[in-house]
Short mmCIF file of C-alpha atoms and ligand atoms in Angstrom, two decimals:
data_model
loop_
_atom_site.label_atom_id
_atom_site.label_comp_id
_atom_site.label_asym_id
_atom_site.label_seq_id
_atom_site.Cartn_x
_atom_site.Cartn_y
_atom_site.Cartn_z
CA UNK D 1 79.44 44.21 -54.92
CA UNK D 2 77.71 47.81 -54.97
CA UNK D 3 79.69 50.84 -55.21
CA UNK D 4 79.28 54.65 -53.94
CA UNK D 5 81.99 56.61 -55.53
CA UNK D 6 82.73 60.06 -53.74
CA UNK D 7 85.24 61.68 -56.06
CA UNK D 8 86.62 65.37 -57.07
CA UNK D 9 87.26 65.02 -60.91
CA UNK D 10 89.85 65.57 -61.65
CA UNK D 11 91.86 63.59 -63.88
CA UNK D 12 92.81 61.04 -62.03
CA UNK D 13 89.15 60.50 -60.72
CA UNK D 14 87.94 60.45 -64.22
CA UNK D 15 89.91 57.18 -64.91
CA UNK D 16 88.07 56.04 -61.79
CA UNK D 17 85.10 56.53 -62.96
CA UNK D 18 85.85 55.22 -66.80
CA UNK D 19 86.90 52.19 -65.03
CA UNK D 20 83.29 51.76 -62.25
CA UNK D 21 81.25 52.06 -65.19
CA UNK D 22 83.05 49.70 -67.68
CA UNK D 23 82.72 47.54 -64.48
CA UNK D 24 78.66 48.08 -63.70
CA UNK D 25 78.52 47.71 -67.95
CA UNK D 26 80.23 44.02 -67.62
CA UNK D 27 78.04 43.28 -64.23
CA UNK D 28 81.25 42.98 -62.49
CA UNK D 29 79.84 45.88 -59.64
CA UNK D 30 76.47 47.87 -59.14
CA UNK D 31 77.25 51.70 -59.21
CA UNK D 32 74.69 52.97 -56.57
CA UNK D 33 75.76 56.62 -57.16
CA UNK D 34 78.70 59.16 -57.48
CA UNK D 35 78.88 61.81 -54.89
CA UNK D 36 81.14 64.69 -55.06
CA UNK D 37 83.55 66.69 -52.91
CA UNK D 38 85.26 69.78 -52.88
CA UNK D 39 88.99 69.60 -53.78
CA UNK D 40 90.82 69.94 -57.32
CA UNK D 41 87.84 72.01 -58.27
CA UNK D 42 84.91 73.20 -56.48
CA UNK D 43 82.20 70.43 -55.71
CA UNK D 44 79.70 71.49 -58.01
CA UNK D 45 81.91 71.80 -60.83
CA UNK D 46 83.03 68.30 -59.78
CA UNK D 47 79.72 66.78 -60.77
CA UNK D 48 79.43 68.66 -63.64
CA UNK D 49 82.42 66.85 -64.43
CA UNK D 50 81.84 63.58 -63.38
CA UNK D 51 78.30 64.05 -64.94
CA UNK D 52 79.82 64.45 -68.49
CA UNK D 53 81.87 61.80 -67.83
CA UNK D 54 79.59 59.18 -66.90
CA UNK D 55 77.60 60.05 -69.80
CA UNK D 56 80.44 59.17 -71.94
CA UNK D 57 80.69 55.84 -70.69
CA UNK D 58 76.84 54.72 -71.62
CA UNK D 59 75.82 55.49 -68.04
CA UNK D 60 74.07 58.84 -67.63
CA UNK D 61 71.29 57.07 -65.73
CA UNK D 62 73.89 56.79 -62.30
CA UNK D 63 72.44 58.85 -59.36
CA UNK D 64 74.86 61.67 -58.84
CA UNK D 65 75.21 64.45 -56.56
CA UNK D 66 77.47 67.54 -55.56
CA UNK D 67 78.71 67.25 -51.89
CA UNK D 68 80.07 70.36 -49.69
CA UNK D 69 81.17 73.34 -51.03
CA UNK D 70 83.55 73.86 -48.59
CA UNK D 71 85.99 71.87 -46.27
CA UNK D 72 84.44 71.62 -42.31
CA UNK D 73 87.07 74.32 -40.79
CA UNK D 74 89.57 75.52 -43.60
CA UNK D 75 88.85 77.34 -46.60
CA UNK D 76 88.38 75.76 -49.70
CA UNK D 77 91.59 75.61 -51.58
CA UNK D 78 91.28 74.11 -55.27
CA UNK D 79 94.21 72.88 -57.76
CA UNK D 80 93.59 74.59 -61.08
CA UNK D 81 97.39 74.05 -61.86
CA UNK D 82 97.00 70.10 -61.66
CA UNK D 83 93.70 69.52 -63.35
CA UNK D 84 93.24 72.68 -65.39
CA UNK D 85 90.58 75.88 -64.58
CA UNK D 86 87.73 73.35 -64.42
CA UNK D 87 89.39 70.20 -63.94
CA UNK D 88 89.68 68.11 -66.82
CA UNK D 89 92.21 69.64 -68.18
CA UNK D 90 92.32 70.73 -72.47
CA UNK D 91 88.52 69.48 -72.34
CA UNK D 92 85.41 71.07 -71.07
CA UNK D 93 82.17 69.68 -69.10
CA UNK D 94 78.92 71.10 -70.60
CA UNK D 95 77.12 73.05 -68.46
CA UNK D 96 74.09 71.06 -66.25
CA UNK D 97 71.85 70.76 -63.31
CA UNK D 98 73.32 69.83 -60.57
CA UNK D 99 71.58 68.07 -57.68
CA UNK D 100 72.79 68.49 -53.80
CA UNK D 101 71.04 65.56 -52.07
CA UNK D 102 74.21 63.57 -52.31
CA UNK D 103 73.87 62.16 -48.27
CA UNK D 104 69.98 61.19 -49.16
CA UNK D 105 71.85 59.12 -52.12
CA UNK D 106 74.06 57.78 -49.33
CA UNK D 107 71.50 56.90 -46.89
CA UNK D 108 69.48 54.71 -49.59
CA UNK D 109 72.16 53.05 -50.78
CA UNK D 110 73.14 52.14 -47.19
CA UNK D 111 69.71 50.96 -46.20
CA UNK D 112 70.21 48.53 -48.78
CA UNK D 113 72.43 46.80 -46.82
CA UNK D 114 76.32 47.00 -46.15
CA UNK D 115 77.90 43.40 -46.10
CA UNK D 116 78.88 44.15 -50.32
CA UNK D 117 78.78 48.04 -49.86
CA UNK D 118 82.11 49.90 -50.85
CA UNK D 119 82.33 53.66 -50.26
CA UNK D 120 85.37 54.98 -52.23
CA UNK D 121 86.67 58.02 -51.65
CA UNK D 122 88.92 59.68 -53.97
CA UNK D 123 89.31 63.36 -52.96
CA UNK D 124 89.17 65.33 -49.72
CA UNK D 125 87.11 63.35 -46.59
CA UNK D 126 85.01 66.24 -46.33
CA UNK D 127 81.53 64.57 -47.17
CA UNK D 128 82.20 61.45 -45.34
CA UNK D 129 83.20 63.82 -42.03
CA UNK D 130 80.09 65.24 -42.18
CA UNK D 131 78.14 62.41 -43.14
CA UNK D 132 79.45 60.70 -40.00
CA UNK D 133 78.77 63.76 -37.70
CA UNK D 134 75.05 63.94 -39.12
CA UNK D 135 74.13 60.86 -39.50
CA UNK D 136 76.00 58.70 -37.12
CA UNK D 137 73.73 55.82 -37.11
CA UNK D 138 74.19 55.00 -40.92
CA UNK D 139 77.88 55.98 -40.80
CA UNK D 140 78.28 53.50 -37.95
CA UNK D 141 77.16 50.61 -40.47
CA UNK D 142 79.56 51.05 -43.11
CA UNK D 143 81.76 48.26 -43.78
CA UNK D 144 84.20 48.90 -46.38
CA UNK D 145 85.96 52.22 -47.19
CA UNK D 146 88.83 53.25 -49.25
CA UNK D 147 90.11 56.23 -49.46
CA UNK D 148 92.99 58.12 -51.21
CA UNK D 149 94.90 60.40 -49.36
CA UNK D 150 98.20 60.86 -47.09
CA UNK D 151 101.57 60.31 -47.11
CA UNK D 152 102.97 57.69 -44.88
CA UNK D 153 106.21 58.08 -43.98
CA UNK D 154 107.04 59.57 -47.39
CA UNK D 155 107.23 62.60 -49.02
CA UNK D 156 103.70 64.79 -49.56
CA UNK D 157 102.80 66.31 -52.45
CA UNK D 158 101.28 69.36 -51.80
CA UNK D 159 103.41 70.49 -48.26
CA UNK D 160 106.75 68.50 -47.71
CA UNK D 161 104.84 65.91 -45.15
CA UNK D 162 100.99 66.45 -46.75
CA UNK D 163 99.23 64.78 -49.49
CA UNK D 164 96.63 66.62 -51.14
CA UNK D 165 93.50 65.12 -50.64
CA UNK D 166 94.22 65.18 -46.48
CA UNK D 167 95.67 68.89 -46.67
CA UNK D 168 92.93 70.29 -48.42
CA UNK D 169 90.23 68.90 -45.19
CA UNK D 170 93.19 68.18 -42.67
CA UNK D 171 90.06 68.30 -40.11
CA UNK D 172 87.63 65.89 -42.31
CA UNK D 173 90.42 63.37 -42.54
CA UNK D 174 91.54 63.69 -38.67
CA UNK D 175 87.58 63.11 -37.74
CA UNK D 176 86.87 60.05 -39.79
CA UNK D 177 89.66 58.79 -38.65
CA UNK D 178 88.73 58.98 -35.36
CA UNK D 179 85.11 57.31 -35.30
CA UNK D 180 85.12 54.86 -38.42
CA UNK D 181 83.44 51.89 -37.58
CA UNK D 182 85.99 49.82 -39.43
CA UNK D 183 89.56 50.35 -40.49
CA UNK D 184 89.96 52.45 -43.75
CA UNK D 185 91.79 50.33 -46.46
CA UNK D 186 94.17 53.67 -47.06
CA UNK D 187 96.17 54.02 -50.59
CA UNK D 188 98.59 56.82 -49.99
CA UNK D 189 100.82 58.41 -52.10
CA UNK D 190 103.63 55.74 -51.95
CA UNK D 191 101.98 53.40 -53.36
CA UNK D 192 99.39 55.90 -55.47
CA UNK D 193 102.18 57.70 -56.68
CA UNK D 194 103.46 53.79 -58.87
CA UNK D 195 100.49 54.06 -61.22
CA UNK D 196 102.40 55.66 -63.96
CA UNK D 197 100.80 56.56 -67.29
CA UNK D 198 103.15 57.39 -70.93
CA UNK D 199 101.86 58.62 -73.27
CA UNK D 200 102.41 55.80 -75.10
CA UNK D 201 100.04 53.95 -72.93
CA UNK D 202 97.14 56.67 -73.17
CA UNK D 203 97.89 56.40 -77.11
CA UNK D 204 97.33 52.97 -76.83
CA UNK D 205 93.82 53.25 -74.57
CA UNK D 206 92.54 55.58 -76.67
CA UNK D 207 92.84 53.41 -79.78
CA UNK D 208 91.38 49.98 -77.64
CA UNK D 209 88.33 52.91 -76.83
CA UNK D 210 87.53 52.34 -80.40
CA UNK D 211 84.20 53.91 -80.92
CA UNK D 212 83.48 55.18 -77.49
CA UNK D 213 82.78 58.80 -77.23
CA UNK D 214 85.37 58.99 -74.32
CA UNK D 215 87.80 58.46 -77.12
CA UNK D 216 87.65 61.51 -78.57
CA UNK D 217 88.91 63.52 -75.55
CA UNK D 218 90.58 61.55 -73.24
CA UNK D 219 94.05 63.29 -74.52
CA UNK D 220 92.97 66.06 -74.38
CA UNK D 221 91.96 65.37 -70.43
CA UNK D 222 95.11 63.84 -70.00
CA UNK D 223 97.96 65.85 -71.50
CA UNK D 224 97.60 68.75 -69.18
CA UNK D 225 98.29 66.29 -66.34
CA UNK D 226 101.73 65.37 -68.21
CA UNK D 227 102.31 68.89 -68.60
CA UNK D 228 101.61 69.42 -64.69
CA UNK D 229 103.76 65.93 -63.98
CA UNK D 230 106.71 67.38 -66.07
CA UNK D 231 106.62 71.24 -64.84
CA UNK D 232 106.96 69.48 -61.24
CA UNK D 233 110.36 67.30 -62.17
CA UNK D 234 108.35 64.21 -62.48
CA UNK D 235 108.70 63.42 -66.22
CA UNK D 236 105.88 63.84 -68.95
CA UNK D 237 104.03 61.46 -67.48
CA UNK D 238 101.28 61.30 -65.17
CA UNK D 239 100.15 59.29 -61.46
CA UNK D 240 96.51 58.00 -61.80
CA UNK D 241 96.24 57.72 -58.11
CA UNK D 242 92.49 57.61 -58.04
CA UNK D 243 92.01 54.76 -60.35
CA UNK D 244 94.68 52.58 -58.45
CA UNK D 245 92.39 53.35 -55.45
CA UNK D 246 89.62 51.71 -56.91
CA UNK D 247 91.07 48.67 -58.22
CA UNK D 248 92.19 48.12 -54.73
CA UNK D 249 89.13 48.88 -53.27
CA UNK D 250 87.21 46.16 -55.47
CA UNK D 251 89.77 43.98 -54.86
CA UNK D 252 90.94 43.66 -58.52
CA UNK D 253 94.78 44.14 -57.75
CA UNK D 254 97.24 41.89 -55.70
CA UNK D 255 98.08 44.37 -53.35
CA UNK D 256 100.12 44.11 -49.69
CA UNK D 257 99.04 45.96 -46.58
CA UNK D 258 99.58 46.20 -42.58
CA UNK D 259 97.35 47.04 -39.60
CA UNK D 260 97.75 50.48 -38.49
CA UNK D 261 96.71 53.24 -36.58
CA UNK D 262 96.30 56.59 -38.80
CA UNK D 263 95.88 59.93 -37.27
CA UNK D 264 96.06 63.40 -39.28
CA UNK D 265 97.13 66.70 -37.75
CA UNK D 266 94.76 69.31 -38.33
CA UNK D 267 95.16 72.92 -36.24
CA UNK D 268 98.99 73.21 -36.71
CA UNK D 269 100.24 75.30 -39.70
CA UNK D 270 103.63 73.42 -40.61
CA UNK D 271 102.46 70.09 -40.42
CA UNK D 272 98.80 70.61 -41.80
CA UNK D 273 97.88 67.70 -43.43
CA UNK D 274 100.10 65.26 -42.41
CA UNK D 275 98.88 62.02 -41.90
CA UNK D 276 101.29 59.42 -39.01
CA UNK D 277 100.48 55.72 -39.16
CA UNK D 278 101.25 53.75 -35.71
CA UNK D 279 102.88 50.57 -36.85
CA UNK D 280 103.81 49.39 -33.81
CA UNK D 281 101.72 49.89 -31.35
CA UNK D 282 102.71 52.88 -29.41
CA UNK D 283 99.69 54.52 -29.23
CA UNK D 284 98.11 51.80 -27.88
CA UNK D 285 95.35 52.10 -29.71
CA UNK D 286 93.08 49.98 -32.33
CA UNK D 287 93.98 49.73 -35.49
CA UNK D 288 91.52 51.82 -37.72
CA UNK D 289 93.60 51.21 -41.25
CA UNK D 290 94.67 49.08 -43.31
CA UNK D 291 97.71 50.84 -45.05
CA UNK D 292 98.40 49.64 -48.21
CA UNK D 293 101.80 49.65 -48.48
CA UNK D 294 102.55 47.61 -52.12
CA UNK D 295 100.21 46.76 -55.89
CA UNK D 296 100.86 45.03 -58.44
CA UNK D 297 100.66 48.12 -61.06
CA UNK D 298 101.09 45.83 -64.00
CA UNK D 299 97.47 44.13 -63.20
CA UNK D 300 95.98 47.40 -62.26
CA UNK D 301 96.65 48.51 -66.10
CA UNK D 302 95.53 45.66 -67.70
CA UNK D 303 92.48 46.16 -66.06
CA UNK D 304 92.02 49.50 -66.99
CA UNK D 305 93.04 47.86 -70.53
CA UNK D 306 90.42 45.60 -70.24
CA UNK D 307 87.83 48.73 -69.30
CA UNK D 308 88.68 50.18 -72.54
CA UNK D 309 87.61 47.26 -74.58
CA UNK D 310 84.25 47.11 -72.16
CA UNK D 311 83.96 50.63 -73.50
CA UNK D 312 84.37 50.28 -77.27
CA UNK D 313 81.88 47.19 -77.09
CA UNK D 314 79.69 49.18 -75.37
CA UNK D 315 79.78 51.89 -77.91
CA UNK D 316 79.88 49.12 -80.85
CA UNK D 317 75.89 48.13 -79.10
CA UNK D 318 78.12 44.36 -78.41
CA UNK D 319 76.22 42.63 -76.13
CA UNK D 320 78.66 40.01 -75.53
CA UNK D 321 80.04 41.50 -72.32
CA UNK D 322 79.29 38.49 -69.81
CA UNK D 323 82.52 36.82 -72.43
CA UNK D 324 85.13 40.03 -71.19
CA UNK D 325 83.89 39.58 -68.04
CA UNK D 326 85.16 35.82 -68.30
CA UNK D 327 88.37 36.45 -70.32
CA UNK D 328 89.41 38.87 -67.46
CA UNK D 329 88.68 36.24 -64.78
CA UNK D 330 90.47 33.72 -66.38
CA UNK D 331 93.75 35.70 -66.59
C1 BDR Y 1 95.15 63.22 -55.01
O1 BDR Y 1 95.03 64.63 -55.17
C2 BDR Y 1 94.24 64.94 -56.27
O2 BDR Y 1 94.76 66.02 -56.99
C3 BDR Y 1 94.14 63.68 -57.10
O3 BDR Y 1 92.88 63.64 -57.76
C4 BDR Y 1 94.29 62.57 -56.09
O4 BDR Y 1 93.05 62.18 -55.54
C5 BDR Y 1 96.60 62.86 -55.06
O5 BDR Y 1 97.30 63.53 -54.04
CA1 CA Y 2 90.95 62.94 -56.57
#
């Protein structure tokens, strides 16, 4: 299975991307590139993030790329108060280069063919919008895409009916809903909102990092994200929504879904952002989802459990991955 990964770390997208490469180190996935888009922070700041981060995990060699600056129609809001001034919270990104030509990574990666191709999208739909717009004919052969965003019947998190990701490019999500060639496998915040992190757990990660660079600042990423969690009512803990995404989208977690038909509004004010899922029918229209609507968030953390251990053995130069990638089949 090959992997494009169009993310906005974040925190949350940072444990998606500790997780794809402890996945491409054990052969379980190819990572054909990471992409980024504008939303908790701007996009270039994104993959100054992301870039960091992958080189933390033993895999600076991943194509990666900074998407739109802006959202198509809206301006660019960002979330400084959820991920901290640059995004990763306490920690800081050294500065780099940052390349733009993140649809040329796209269009390779598609022309290698799409029947194992997984396009994961973790922030605002604002690349993949445009992507389909401008290059319809590579769009159109996408197979498999999973995106975070939206709140299904449930409450939103950033306007009492919106979810971040789809209020930030209410337009972006509305369009790709509209022409994708096959229905989105959508995690939304009902189900997003499960993955629950202590910091008990992130104690315990950090110690099964053992040697891996990431190690040293992974609580420092994280605790500003407890902070947020708790100044909101939810608790000093912390929703990895973006890491749940991609165990879902790799297929990784028992998960439960229906058939439904997703629209977002974009143009009105009140209800910006707010995404309404057809369950029955009434629109009389295809299907172009596939809402998730439960996971099993017990076997979503012992795989990230498992990704630490790829990461200390990484960092420890053990070769024997192909025997973790076994012991985690067998489970
Ligand atoms: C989504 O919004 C972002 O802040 C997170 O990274 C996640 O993708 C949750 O609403
Ligand atoms: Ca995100």
């Amino acid at each position: 299975m090959r992997v494009i990964l169009d993310c906005d770390p974040g925190i949350d997208d940072t444990y998606a991307i500790i997780f794809l490469t402890a996945a491409a180190h054990a052969g379980l996935i190819e990572l054909d590139c990471v992409t980024t888009t504008s939303g908790n922070v701007p996009a270039d700041q994104c993959a100054q993030n992301a870039g960091w981060i992958l080189g933390l995990c033993g895999l600076p060699i991943i194509p990666l790329a900074a998407g739109l600056p802006a959202p198509l129609e809206v301006e660019l809001t960002t979330t400084p108060e959820t991920h901290g001034d640059t995004g990763l919270g306490y920690a800081n990104a050294p500065a780099r280069h940052v390349e733009h030509d993140w649809d040329t990574l796209w269009i390779d990666s598609i022309e290698r063919g799409t029947d194992d191709l997984h396009l994961i999208v973790t922030g605002p739909m604002t690349n993949l919008a445009a992507f389909a717009h401008a290059h319809p004919e590579h769009f159109a052969k996408l197979r498999h895409i999973t995106v975070m965003g939206g709140a299904v019947n449930y409450p939103g998190n950033t306007t009492p009916s919106a979810e971040w990701n789809f209020w930030v490019d209410p337009h972006a999500a509305a369009d790709v809903f509209a022409m994708t060639p096959a229905p989105i496998t959508l995690c939304s915040l009902g189900v997003t909102e499960q993955m629950l992190l202590s910091p008990g757990a992130l104690a315990e990660f950090v110690d099964k990092l053992g040697g891996s660079p990431l190690a040293e600042h992974l609580e420092a990423i994280t605790r500003f994200y407890f902070e947020f969690h708790e100044e909101v009512g939810q608790g000093y803990q912390a929703q990895i929504h973006d890491l749940l995404t991609v165990l879902i989208a790799l297929g990784l977690v028992e998960y439960t879904w229906k058939d439904a038909t997703v629209d977002v509004e974009a143009d009105s004010q009140l209800m910006r952002g707010t995404s309404v899922a057809d369950l029955r029918g009434i629109w009389e229209r295809e299907p172009n989802a596939r809402l998730v609507t439960g996971a099993y968030i017990e076997m979503a953390w012992g795989w990230f459990t498992w990704a630490c251990e790829v990461h200390a053995k990484i960092a420890a130069g053990d070769a024997a991955l192909e025997e973790l990638r076994h012991q985690r089949a067998d489970d």
